[in-house]
Coordinates of C-alpha atoms and ligand atoms in Angstrom, one line a residue:
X1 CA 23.4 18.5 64.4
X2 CA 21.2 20.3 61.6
X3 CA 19.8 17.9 58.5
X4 CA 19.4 19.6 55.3
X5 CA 18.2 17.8 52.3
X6 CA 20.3 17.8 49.2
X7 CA 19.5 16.6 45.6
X8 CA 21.5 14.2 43.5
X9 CA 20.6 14.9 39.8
X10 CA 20.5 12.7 37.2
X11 CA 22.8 12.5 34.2
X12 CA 21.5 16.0 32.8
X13 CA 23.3 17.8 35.8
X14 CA 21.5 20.6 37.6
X15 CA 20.0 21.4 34.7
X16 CA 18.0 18.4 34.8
X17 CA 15.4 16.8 37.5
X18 CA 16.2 15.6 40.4
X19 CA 16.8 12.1 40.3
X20 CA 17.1 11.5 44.4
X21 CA 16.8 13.3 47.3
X22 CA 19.4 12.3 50.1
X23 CA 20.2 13.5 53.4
X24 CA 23.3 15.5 54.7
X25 CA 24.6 17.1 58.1
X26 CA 24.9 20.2 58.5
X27 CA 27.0 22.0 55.1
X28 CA 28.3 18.3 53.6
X29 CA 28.6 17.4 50.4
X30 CA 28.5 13.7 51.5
X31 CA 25.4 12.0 51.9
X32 CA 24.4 10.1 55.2
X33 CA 24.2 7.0 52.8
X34 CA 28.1 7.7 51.6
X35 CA 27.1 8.7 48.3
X36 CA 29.2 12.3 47.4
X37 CA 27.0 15.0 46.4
X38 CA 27.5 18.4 44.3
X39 CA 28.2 21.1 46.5
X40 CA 26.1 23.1 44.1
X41 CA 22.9 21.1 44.2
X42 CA 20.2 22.9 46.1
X43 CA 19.1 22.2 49.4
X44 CA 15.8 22.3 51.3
X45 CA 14.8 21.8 54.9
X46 CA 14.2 18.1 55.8
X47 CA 10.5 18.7 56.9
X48 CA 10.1 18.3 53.6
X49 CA 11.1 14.5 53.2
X50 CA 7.8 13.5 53.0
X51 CA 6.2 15.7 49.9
X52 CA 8.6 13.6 47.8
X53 CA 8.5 10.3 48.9
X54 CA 9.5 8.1 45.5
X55 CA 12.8 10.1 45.4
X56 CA 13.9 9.4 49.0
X57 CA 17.2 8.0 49.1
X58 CA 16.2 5.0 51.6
X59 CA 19.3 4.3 53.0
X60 CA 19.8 8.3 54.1
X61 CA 15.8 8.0 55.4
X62 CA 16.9 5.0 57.4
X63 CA 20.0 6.6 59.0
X64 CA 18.3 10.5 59.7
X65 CA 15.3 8.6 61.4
X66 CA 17.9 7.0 63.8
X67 CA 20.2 10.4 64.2
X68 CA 17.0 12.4 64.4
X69 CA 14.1 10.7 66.6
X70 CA 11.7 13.6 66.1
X71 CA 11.1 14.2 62.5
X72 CA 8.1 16.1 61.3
X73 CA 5.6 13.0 59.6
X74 CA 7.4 10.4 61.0
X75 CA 5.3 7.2 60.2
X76 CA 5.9 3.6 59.8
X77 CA 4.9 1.2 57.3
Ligands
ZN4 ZN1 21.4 8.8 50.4

């Protein structure tokens, strides 16, 4: 199954920043966390979880490290 990252904005909508980045599979609008997402929100290859680390949903981070063993920067804490 193919990860992509996909924003949640903030109260300002897609016109604003994005307030957390969260996880999906695949072409869903729902978060690995449960949270719904806009279908419109952009979407960026999960290699890229790392360059943003303070707006890492935790919860989606937690559950694509266990669906996906081999992710690019993979370090504990
Ligand atoms: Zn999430």
């Amino acid at each position: 199954m193919r990860h992509r990252m996909r924003a949640e904005y903030g109260p300002e909508g897609l016109s604003g920043e994005v307030k957390t980045w969260h996880i999906v599979r695949g072409d869903e609008a729902v978060a690995l966390c449960g949270r719904d997402l806009d279908a419109a929100a952009p979407e960026q290859d999960p290699s890229l979880w790392d360059r943003t680390p303070k707006l890492n949903c935790h919860t989606c981070g937690a559950v694509f490290l266990r669906e996906s063993p081999y992710v690019p920067g993979e370090h504990p804490e």
